[in-house]
Coordinates of N, CA, C and O and ligand atoms in Angstrom, one line a residue:
X1 N 1.1 -1.2 -0.1 CA 0.0 0.0 -0.1 C 0.8 1.2 -0.1 O 1.7 1.6 0.7
X2 N 0.6 2.2 -0.8 CA 1.4 3.5 -0.8 C 1.2 4.1 0.7 O 0.0 4.2 1.1
X3 N 2.0 5.1 0.9 CA 1.9 5.8 2.2 C 2.7 7.2 1.8 O 3.2 7.3 1.0
X4 N 2.0 8.0 2.6 CA 2.4 9.3 2.6 C 3.6 9.8 3.2 O 3.8 9.4 4.4
X5 N 4.6 10.2 2.4 CA 5.9 10.3 3.2 C 6.3 11.9 3.7 O 5.3 12.8 3.1
X6 N 7.0 12.0 4.4 CA 7.2 13.5 5.0 C 7.9 14.2 3.8 O 8.9 13.7 2.9
X7 N 7.4 15.2 3.6 CA 8.0 16.3 2.5 C 9.2 17.2 3.5 O 8.6 18.0 4.3
X8 N 10.4 17.1 3.0 CA 11.3 17.9 3.6 C 11.5 19.5 3.0 O 10.9 19.6 1.8
X9 N 11.7 20.3 4.2 CA 11.6 21.5 3.9 C 12.8 22.3 3.5 O 14.2 21.7 3.9
X10 N 12.9 23.4 3.0 CA 13.9 24.2 2.7 C 15.1 24.2 3.9 O 14.6 24.4 5.0
X11 N 16.4 23.9 3.7 CA 17.2 23.9 4.6 C 17.9 22.4 5.1 O 18.9 22.1 5.3
X12 N 16.7 21.5 4.4 CA 17.3 20.1 4.3 C 18.4 19.9 3.3 O 18.1 20.1 2.3
X13 N 19.5 19.2 3.6 CA 20.4 19.1 2.6 C 20.2 18.2 1.5 O 20.9 18.4 0.5
X14 N 19.3 17.4 1.6 CA 18.9 16.4 0.5 C 18.4 17.4 -0.7 O 18.8 17.0 -2.0
X15 N 17.8 18.6 -0.5 CA 17.3 19.2 -1.4 C 18.2 20.0 -2.1 O 18.1 20.8 -3.2
X16 N 19.7 20.0 -1.7 CA 20.6 21.0 -2.3 C 21.6 19.8 -3.0 O 22.4 20.4 -3.6
X17 N 21.4 18.7 -3.0 CA 22.1 17.6 -3.6 C 21.7 17.6 -4.9 O 20.7 17.6 -5.4
X18 N 22.7 17.2 -6.1 CA 22.5 16.8 -7.3 C 22.2 15.5 -7.2 O 22.8 14.4 -6.7
X19 N 20.9 15.0 -7.6 CA 20.4 13.7 -7.4 C 21.0 13.0 -8.5 O 21.4 13.2 -9.5
X20 N 21.2 11.4 -8.0 CA 21.8 10.4 -8.8 C 20.9 9.8 -9.8 O 19.7 9.7 -9.6
X21 N 21.4 9.6 -11.0 CA 20.6 9.0 -12.2 C 20.2 7.5 -11.7 O 20.9 7.0 -11.0
X22 N 19.0 7.1 -12.1 CA 18.6 5.9 -11.7 C 18.9 4.8 -12.7 O 18.9 5.0 -14.1
X23 N 19.6 3.8 -12.4 CA 20.0 2.8 -13.1 C 18.8 2.0 -13.6 O 18.0 1.6 -12.9
X24 N 18.9 1.7 -14.9 CA 17.5 1.2 -15.5 C 17.2 -0.3 -14.8 O 15.8 -0.4 -14.6
X25 N 18.2 -0.9 -14.4 CA 17.8 -2.2 -13.8 C 17.1 -2.1 -12.6 O 16.2 -2.9 -12.0
X26 N 17.1 -0.9 -11.9 CA 16.5 -0.5 -10.6 C 15.2 -0.3 -10.7 O 14.4 -0.6 -9.7
X27 N 14.7 0.2 -11.8 CA 13.2 0.4 -11.9 C 12.2 -0.6 -11.5 O 11.2 -0.3 -10.8
X28 N 12.6 -2.0 -12.0 CA 11.6 -2.9 -11.6 C 11.6 -3.4 -10.2 O 10.8 -4.2 -9.9
X29 N 12.7 -3.0 -9.6 CA 12.7 -3.5 -7.9 C 11.4 -3.0 -7.3 O 10.9 -1.7 -7.5
X30 N 10.9 -3.9 -6.5 CA 9.7 -3.4 -6.0 C 9.9 -2.3 -5.0 O 8.8 -1.5 -4.8
X31 N 10.9 -2.0 -4.4 CA 11.1 -1.1 -3.7 C 11.2 0.6 -4.2 O 10.6 1.4 -3.8
X32 N 11.5 0.3 -5.5 CA 11.4 1.7 -6.5 C 9.9 1.8 -7.0 O 9.7 3.0 -6.8
X33 N 9.3 0.6 -7.2 CA 7.9 1.1 -7.6 C 7.0 1.5 -6.3 O 6.1 2.3 -6.5
X34 N 7.5 1.0 -5.2 CA 6.9 1.7 -3.7 C 7.1 3.1 -3.9 O 6.3 3.9 -3.4
X35 N 8.2 3.4 -4.1 CA 8.7 4.9 -4.0 C 8.0 5.8 -4.9 O 7.3 6.7 -4.6
X36 N 7.7 5.1 -6.2 CA 6.8 5.9 -7.2 C 5.3 6.0 -6.6 O 4.7 7.2 -6.8
X37 N 4.8 4.9 -6.1 CA 3.4 5.0 -5.6 C 3.2 6.0 -4.4 O 2.3 6.7 -4.2
X38 N 4.4 5.8 -3.5 CA 4.3 6.7 -2.4 C 4.3 8.3 -2.7 O 3.9 9.1 -2.2
X39 N 5.3 8.4 -3.8 CA 5.3 9.9 -4.2 C 4.3 10.6 -4.7 O 3.7 11.8 -4.7
X40 N 3.2 9.5 -5.5 CA 1.8 10.0 -5.8 C 1.2 10.2 -4.8 O 0.5 11.3 -4.7
X41 N 0.9 9.5 -3.8 CA 0.0 9.6 -2.6 C 0.7 10.8 -1.8 O -0.4 11.6 -1.3
X42 N 1.8 11.0 -1.8 CA 2.4 12.2 -1.2 C 1.9 13.6 -1.9 O 1.5 14.5 -1.1
X43 N 2.1 13.5 -3.0 CA 1.7 14.6 -3.8 C 0.4 15.0 -3.8 O -0.2 16.2 -3.6
X44 N -0.4 14.0 -4.0 CA -1.9 14.1 -3.8 C -2.5 14.6 -2.6 O -3.6 15.4 -2.5
X45 N -1.9 14.2 -1.4 CA -2.3 14.3 0.0 C -1.6 16.1 0.2 O -2.3 16.8 1.1
X46 N -0.9 16.6 -0.3 CA -0.2 17.9 0.1 C -1.5 18.8 0.0 O -1.3 19.8 1.1
X47 N -1.8 19.2 -1.2 CA -1.9 18.4 -2.4 C -1.0 19.6 -3.3 O -0.9 20.6 -2.9
X48 N -0.2 19.0 -4.4 CA 0.5 19.6 -5.3 C 0.3 19.3 -6.6 O -0.3 18.0 -6.8
X49 N 0.8 19.7 -7.5 CA 0.9 19.3 -9.1 C 2.1 18.7 -9.4 O 2.2 17.9 -10.4
X50 N 3.1 18.5 -8.5 CA 4.5 17.6 -8.9 C 5.0 17.3 -7.6 O 5.0 18.1 -6.7
X51 N 5.9 16.5 -7.7 CA 6.9 16.2 -6.5 C 8.1 15.5 -7.0 O 8.0 14.2 -7.9
X52 N 9.2 15.9 -6.6 CA 10.4 15.4 -6.9 C 11.2 14.5 -5.9 O 10.7 14.6 -4.7
X53 N 11.9 13.5 -6.3 CA 12.4 12.4 -5.0 C 12.9 13.3 -3.9 O 12.6 12.6 -3.0
X54 N 14.0 14.1 -4.3 CA 14.7 14.8 -3.1 C 13.7 15.4 -2.1 O 14.0 15.7 -1.1
X55 N 12.5 15.7 -2.4 CA 11.5 16.5 -1.5 C 11.0 15.3 -0.5 O 10.3 15.7 0.4
X56 N 11.3 14.0 -0.8 CA 11.0 13.2 0.2 C 12.1 12.3 0.7 O 12.2 11.2 1.0
X57 N 13.4 13.1 0.5 CA 14.6 12.7 1.0 C 15.3 11.5 0.1 O 15.7 10.7 0.8
X58 N 14.8 11.4 -1.0 CA 15.6 10.1 -1.8 C 16.2 11.1 -2.9 O 15.8 11.7 -3.8
X59 N 17.5 10.9 -2.9 CA 18.5 11.5 -3.9 C 18.6 10.6 -5.1 O 19.8 10.5 -5.6
X60 N 17.5 10.7 -5.8 CA 17.3 10.2 -7.3 C 16.7 10.8 -8.3 O 15.9 11.8 -7.8
X61 N 17.0 10.7 -9.5 CA 16.4 11.6 -10.4 C 15.0 10.9 -11.2 O 15.0 10.4 -12.1
X62 N 14.1 11.3 -10.2 CA 12.6 11.1 -10.7 C 11.7 12.0 -10.0 O 12.1 12.6 -9.0
X63 N 10.6 12.3 -10.7 CA 9.5 12.8 -10.3 C 8.2 12.6 -10.8 O 8.1 11.9 -11.8
X64 N 7.1 12.8 -10.0 CA 5.9 12.7 -10.3 C 5.0 14.1 -10.6 O 5.4 14.9 -9.9
X65 N 4.0 14.0 -11.6 CA 3.3 14.9 -11.7 C 2.0 14.7 -12.2 O 1.6 13.7 -12.7
X66 N 0.9 15.6 -11.9 CA -0.4 15.5 -12.4 C -1.0 17.0 -12.4 O -1.1 17.7 -11.3
X67 N -0.9 17.6 -13.5 CA -1.5 19.0 -13.6 C -2.9 19.2 -13.9 O -3.4 20.1 -14.2
X68 N -3.6 17.8 -13.7 CA -5.2 18.1 -13.8 C -5.6 18.6 -15.0 O -6.6 19.6 -15.0
X69 N -5.3 18.3 -16.1 CA -5.9 18.9 -17.4 C -6.2 17.6 -18.2 O -5.9 16.4 -17.9
X70 N -7.2 18.0 -19.4 CA -7.5 16.6 -20.1 C -6.5 15.8 -20.8 O -6.8 14.9 -21.3
X71 N -5.4 17.0 -21.3 CA -4.6 16.4 -22.2 C -3.5 15.5 -21.8 O -3.0 14.8 -22.4
X72 N -2.9 15.5 -20.3 CA -2.0 15.0 -19.9 C -2.4 14.1 -18.7 O -2.9 14.5 -17.7
X73 N -2.1 12.8 -18.8 CA -2.2 11.9 -17.8 C -1.4 12.1 -16.4 O -0.2 12.7 -16.8
X74 N -1.6 11.9 -15.3 CA -0.4 11.8 -14.5 C 0.7 10.9 -15.0 O 0.8 9.9 -15.7
X75 N 1.9 11.4 -14.5 CA 2.9 10.8 -15.0 C 4.4 10.8 -14.0 O 4.4 11.5 -13.0
X76 N 5.1 9.5 -14.2 CA 6.2 9.5 -13.4 C 7.5 9.7 -14.5 O 7.3 8.8 -15.6
X77 N 8.4 10.4 -14.4 CA 9.4 10.9 -15.2 C 10.7 10.3 -14.3 O 11.0 10.9 -13.5
X78 N 11.6 9.5 -15.2 CA 12.9 8.9 -14.5 C 14.0 9.3 -15.4 O 13.8 9.4 -16.5
X79 N 14.9 9.9 -14.6 CA 16.2 10.3 -15.6 C 15.7 11.3 -16.7 O 15.9 11.4 -17.7
X80 N 15.2 12.6 -16.2 CA 14.5 13.5 -17.3 C 15.8 14.4 -17.9 O 16.5 14.5 -17.3
X81 N 15.3 14.6 -19.1 CA 16.2 15.5 -20.0 C 15.2 16.5 -20.7 O 14.4 16.1 -21.3
X82 N 15.8 17.7 -20.5 CA 15.2 18.7 -21.7 C 15.7 18.8 -22.7 O 16.9 19.0 -22.9
X83 N 14.8 18.6 -23.9 CA 15.3 18.3 -25.2 C 15.0 19.6 -25.7 O 15.7 20.0 -26.7
X84 N 14.0 20.5 -25.5 CA 13.9 21.7 -26.2 C 13.3 22.6 -25.0 O 12.5 22.2 -24.4
X85 N 13.5 23.7 -25.2 CA 13.0 24.9 -24.5 C 12.8 26.2 -25.2 O 13.8 26.5 -25.9
X86 N 11.5 26.7 -25.3 CA 11.3 27.9 -26.0 C 10.6 29.0 -25.3 O 9.6 28.9 -24.5
X87 N 10.9 30.3 -25.7 CA 10.2 31.5 -25.1 C 10.3 31.7 -23.7 O 10.3 30.6 -23.0
X88 N 10.1 32.8 -23.1 CA 10.1 33.0 -21.8 C 8.8 33.7 -21.3 O 8.1 34.6 -22.3
X89 N 8.5 33.4 -20.0 CA 7.2 33.9 -19.5 C 7.5 34.0 -17.9 O 8.4 33.7 -17.4
X90 N 6.9 35.4 -17.5 CA 6.9 35.5 -15.7 C 5.8 34.9 -15.2 O 4.7 34.8 -15.7
X91 N 6.0 33.9 -14.2 CA 4.9 33.2 -13.4 C 5.0 33.4 -12.0 O 6.1 33.7 -11.6
X92 N 4.1 33.2 -11.6 CA 3.9 33.0 -9.9 C 4.2 31.5 -9.6 O 3.9 30.5 -10.3
X93 N 4.9 31.3 -8.5 CA 5.5 29.9 -8.3 C 5.3 29.8 -6.8 O 5.7 30.6 -6.0
X94 N 5.2 28.4 -6.5 CA 5.3 28.1 -5.1 C 6.0 26.6 -4.9 O 6.2 26.1 -6.0
X95 N 6.2 26.0 -3.8 CA 6.9 24.9 -3.9 C 6.6 24.3 -2.4 O 6.6 24.9 -1.4
X96 N 6.3 22.9 -2.4 CA 5.8 22.3 -1.2 C 7.0 22.1 -0.2 O 6.8 21.7 1.0
X97 N 8.1 22.5 -0.7 CA 9.4 22.3 0.2 C 9.6 23.7 0.8 O 10.6 24.0 1.3
X98 N 8.9 24.7 0.4 CA 9.0 26.2 0.9 C 7.6 26.5 1.2 O 7.0 27.7 0.5
X99 N 6.9 25.8 2.0 CA 5.5 26.3 2.4 C 5.1 27.6 2.8 O 6.2 28.3 3.5
X100 N 4.2 28.2 2.3 CA 3.7 29.4 2.9 C 4.3 30.7 2.1 O 3.8 31.8 2.4
X101 N 4.9 30.3 0.8 CA 5.7 31.5 0.4 C 5.3 31.5 -1.3 O 4.9 30.3 -1.9
X102 N 5.5 32.7 -2.0 CA 5.2 32.7 -3.5 C 6.3 33.6 -4.0 O 6.3 34.7 -3.2
X103 N 6.6 33.5 -5.1 CA 7.4 34.4 -5.7 C 7.1 34.6 -7.2 O 6.5 33.5 -7.9
X104 N 7.8 35.4 -7.8 CA 7.8 35.4 -9.4 C 9.1 35.0 -10.0 O 10.4 35.3 -9.5
X105 N 9.0 34.2 -11.1 CA 10.2 33.6 -11.7 C 9.9 33.5 -13.1 O 8.9 33.4 -13.8
X106 N 11.3 33.7 -13.9 CA 11.2 33.5 -15.3 C 11.2 32.1 -15.6 O 12.1 31.5 -15.4
X107 N 10.5 31.6 -16.5 CA 10.6 30.1 -17.0 C 10.4 30.1 -18.5 O 9.6 31.1 -19.2
X108 N 10.7 28.9 -19.1 CA 10.4 28.9 -20.5 C 9.0 28.6 -20.8 O 8.4 27.9 -19.8
X109 N 8.4 29.0 -21.8 CA 6.9 28.7 -21.9 C 6.4 27.6 -22.3 O 5.6 26.9 -22.2
X110 N 7.5 26.9 -23.4 CA 7.3 25.7 -24.0 C 8.3 24.9 -23.5 O 9.7 25.1 -23.9
X111 N 8.2 23.4 -23.2 CA 9.4 22.6 -23.0 C 9.0 21.3 -23.5 O 7.8 20.9 -23.7
X112 N 10.1 20.6 -24.0 CA 10.0 19.1 -24.4 C 10.9 18.3 -23.6 O 12.0 18.7 -23.3
X113 N 10.4 17.2 -22.7 CA 11.3 16.5 -21.9 C 11.2 15.0 -22.3 O 10.1 14.5 -22.8
X114 N 12.3 14.5 -22.3 CA 12.5 12.9 -22.5 C 12.8 12.2 -21.3 O 13.4 12.9 -20.4
X115 N 12.4 10.9 -21.1 CA 13.0 10.3 -19.8 C 12.6 8.8 -20.0 O 12.1 8.4 -21.0
X116 N 12.5 8.4 -18.8 CA 11.9 6.9 -18.7 C 10.6 6.8 -17.8 O 10.3 7.5 -16.9
X117 N 9.6 5.9 -18.1 CA 8.4 5.7 -17.4 C 8.6 4.6 -16.5 O 9.8 4.1 -16.1
X118 N 7.6 4.4 -15.6 CA 7.7 3.2 -14.7 C 8.0 1.9 -15.0 O 8.2 0.9 -14.1
X119 N 7.9 1.7 -16.3 CA 8.4 0.3 -16.8 C 9.5 0.3 -17.5 O 10.0 -0.7 -18.2
X120 N 10.3 1.6 -17.6 CA 11.5 1.6 -18.0 C 11.7 2.0 -19.6 O 12.5 1.9 -20.3
X121 N 10.4 2.2 -19.9 CA 10.1 2.8 -21.4 C 10.3 4.1 -21.6 O 10.1 5.0 -20.9
X122 N 10.9 4.4 -23.1 CA 11.0 5.8 -23.0 C 9.9 6.7 -23.0 O 8.7 6.1 -23.4
X123 N 10.1 7.9 -22.6 CA 8.8 8.7 -22.4 C 9.1 10.3 -23.0 O 10.2 10.7 -22.8
X124 N 8.1 10.7 -23.5 CA 8.4 12.2 -24.1 C 7.1 12.8 -23.6 O 5.9 12.5 -23.9
X125 N 7.3 14.2 -23.0 CA 6.1 14.9 -22.7 C 6.6 16.2 -23.2 O 7.9 16.7 -22.9
X126 N 5.6 16.9 -23.8 CA 6.0 18.5 -24.2 C 4.5 19.2 -23.9 O 3.5 18.6 -24.1
X127 N 4.9 20.5 -23.7 CA 3.6 21.3 -23.6 C 3.9 22.7 -23.0 O 5.3 23.1 -23.0
X128 N 3.0 23.3 -22.9 CA 3.2 24.9 -22.1 C 2.3 24.9 -21.0 O 2.0 24.1 -20.4
X129 N 2.1 26.1 -20.6 CA 1.4 26.6 -19.3 C 1.8 25.9 -18.1 O 3.1 25.7 -17.9
X130 N 1.1 25.4 -17.3 CA 1.3 24.7 -16.0 C 2.3 23.4 -16.0 O 3.2 23.0 -15.4
X131 N 1.8 22.8 -17.1 CA 2.9 21.4 -17.4 C 4.4 21.9 -17.5 O 5.2 21.1 -17.1
X132 N 4.5 23.0 -18.5 CA 5.9 23.3 -18.7 C 6.6 23.7 -17.5 O 7.7 23.5 -17.1
X133 N 5.8 24.6 -16.6 CA 6.3 25.3 -15.4 C 6.7 24.2 -14.4 O 7.7 24.1 -14.0
X134 N 5.9 23.2 -14.4 CA 5.9 21.9 -13.5 C 7.1 21.0 -13.9 O 8.1 20.6 -13.0
X135 N 7.2 20.9 -15.2 CA 8.5 20.0 -15.5 C 9.8 20.8 -15.2 O 11.0 20.0 -14.7
X136 N 10.1 22.1 -15.5 CA 11.2 22.7 -15.0 C 11.3 22.9 -13.5 O 12.4 22.7 -13.2
X137 N 10.3 23.1 -12.8 CA 10.5 23.2 -11.5 C 11.1 21.6 -11.0 O 12.0 21.7 -10.0
X138 N 10.5 20.8 -11.4 CA 10.9 19.4 -10.9 C 12.4 19.1 -11.2 O 13.0 18.6 -10.3
X139 N 12.8 19.3 -12.6 CA 14.0 19.0 -12.9 C 15.1 20.1 -12.0 O 16.3 19.4 -11.6
X140 N 14.4 21.2 -11.5 CA 15.5 21.8 -11.1 C 15.6 21.3 -9.5 O 17.0 21.3 -8.9
X141 N 14.6 20.7 -9.1 CA 14.9 20.0 -7.5 C 15.9 18.8 -7.9 O 16.8 18.7 -7.0
X142 N 16.1 18.3 -9.0 CA 17.0 17.0 -9.3 C 18.3 17.6 -9.3 O 19.4 16.9 -9.1
X143 N 18.3 19.0 -9.6 CA 19.8 19.5 -9.5 C 20.0 20.6 -8.5 O 20.9 21.2 -8.5
X144 N 19.2 20.1 -7.4 CA 19.6 20.9 -6.0 C 19.2 22.3 -6.2 O 19.8 23.2 -5.3
X145 N 18.2 22.6 -6.9 CA 17.8 24.1 -7.2 C 16.5 24.4 -6.6 O 15.7 23.4 -7.0
X146 N 16.1 25.3 -5.7 CA 14.8 25.8 -5.4 C 14.4 27.0 -6.3 O 15.4 27.8 -6.5
X147 N 13.2 27.2 -6.7 CA 13.0 28.3 -7.2 C 13.0 29.6 -6.6 O 13.4 30.7 -7.0
X148 N 13.0 29.6 -5.1 CA 13.6 30.7 -4.5 C 14.9 31.5 -4.7 O 15.3 32.5 -4.3
X149 N 15.8 30.5 -5.4 CA 17.2 30.9 -5.7 C 17.1 32.0 -6.8 O 17.9 32.9 -6.9
X150 N 16.1 31.9 -7.6 CA 15.9 33.1 -8.6 C 14.6 33.7 -8.6 O 14.3 34.7 -9.5
X151 N 13.6 33.5 -7.6 CA 12.5 34.3 -7.6 C 12.5 35.7 -7.2 O 13.7 36.0 -6.4
X152 N 11.7 36.5 -7.6 CA 11.7 37.9 -7.3 C 10.6 38.1 -6.5 O 9.5 37.4 -6.7
X153 N 10.5 39.1 -5.7 CA 9.5 39.6 -4.8 C 8.8 38.3 -4.0 O 7.4 38.1 -4.0
X154 N 9.5 37.8 -3.7 CA 9.3 36.5 -2.5 C 8.4 37.2 -1.5 O 9.0 37.9 -0.8
X155 N 7.5 36.5 -1.2 CA 6.3 37.1 -0.3 C 5.4 35.8 0.3 O 5.5 34.9 -0.3
X156 N 4.9 36.2 1.4 CA 4.1 35.1 1.9 C 2.9 34.9 1.4 O 2.2 35.9 0.8
X157 N 2.4 33.8 1.2 CA 1.2 33.4 0.4 C 0.0 33.6 1.2 O -0.6 32.4 1.5
X158 N -0.5 34.7 1.6 CA -1.7 34.9 2.4 C -2.5 35.6 1.4 O -2.5 36.4 0.9
X159 N -3.9 35.0 1.6 CA -5.0 35.3 1.2 C -5.6 36.6 1.6 O -5.5 36.4 2.9
X160 N -5.7 37.8 0.9 CA -6.1 39.0 1.6 C -7.2 39.1 1.0 O -8.2 38.3 0.1
X161 N -7.9 40.5 1.1 CA -9.3 40.7 0.6 C -9.5 40.8 -0.9 O -10.6 40.4 -1.5
X162 N -8.5 41.3 -1.7 CA -8.8 41.4 -2.8 C -8.5 40.1 -3.7 O -7.6 39.4 -3.4
X163 N -9.1 39.8 -4.7 CA -9.2 38.5 -5.6 C -7.7 38.3 -6.0 O -7.2 37.1 -6.3
X164 N -6.8 39.4 -6.5 CA -5.6 39.1 -7.1 C -4.7 38.2 -6.0 O -4.0 37.4 -6.4
X165 N -4.7 38.8 -4.7 CA -4.1 38.1 -3.6 C -4.4 36.6 -3.4 O -3.6 35.7 -3.3
X166 N -5.9 36.4 -3.8 CA -6.3 35.2 -3.4 C -5.9 34.2 -4.4 O -5.3 33.0 -4.2
X167 N -5.7 34.6 -5.8 CA -5.2 34.1 -6.9 C -3.8 33.6 -6.5 O -3.4 32.4 -6.8
X168 N -3.0 34.5 -6.3 CA -1.8 34.2 -5.9 C -1.4 32.9 -4.8 O -1.0 32.1 -5.0
X169 N -2.6 33.0 -3.8 CA -2.3 32.2 -2.6 C -2.7 30.8 -3.0 O -2.0 29.9 -2.8
X170 N -3.6 30.8 -4.2 CA -4.1 29.7 -4.9 C -2.8 29.0 -5.6 O -2.5 27.7 -5.4
X171 N -2.3 29.8 -6.5 CA -1.1 29.3 -7.2 C 0.0 28.7 -6.4 O 0.5 27.9 -6.6
X172 N 0.3 29.5 -5.1 CA 1.2 28.9 -4.2 C 1.0 27.4 -3.6 O 1.7 26.7 -3.6
X173 N -0.3 27.5 -3.3 CA -0.9 26.1 -2.9 C -0.5 24.9 -3.7 O -0.7 23.8 -3.4
X174 N -0.9 25.4 -5.1 CA -0.7 24.5 -6.0 C 0.8 24.2 -6.7 O 1.2 24.0 -7.4
X175 N 1.7 24.3 -5.6 CA 2.9 24.3 -5.7 C 3.4 22.7 -5.9 O 3.0 21.8 -5.9
X176 N 4.6 22.9 -6.1 CA 5.3 21.5 -6.4 C 6.6 21.4 -5.7 O 7.5 20.6 -5.9
Ligands
ZN1 ZN1 9.2 22.3 -5.4

């Protein structure tokens, strides 16, 4: 049975390590499959749209994501590589490992990523919007990078009276 693992917070050393590549032979290991299932359970419980293994204190190159749209299924990506990145966009962003904050960051608007799925088969994901943002955010985690390293106007994600602030708080709570 999958269980919800603890999400480590900014200041934990695992978040700052460059995570190790996963050996393809390891993917079929029941313990590795359990890790994937636990990461999905942890992401949904948070709730968030993505979660990288270092956030549950496992320094390996994989992440899970579910951007909740009609075009993209929930996915796990092992040993991801950015194949293409185009155009830039300014976005609000939050992170499950930096709870309670939101900031503005420049991201690529469209990205294409390759990697392996949970069966060890080649996988390609490409898109824009939240999908592209999430892919970049999770791959940063695998390289020991947090969005706060580059964010501007970092501020507490508190909902205030006007709608704009509430929208920002929502974006932060949908962190990864
Ligand atoms: Zn994050």
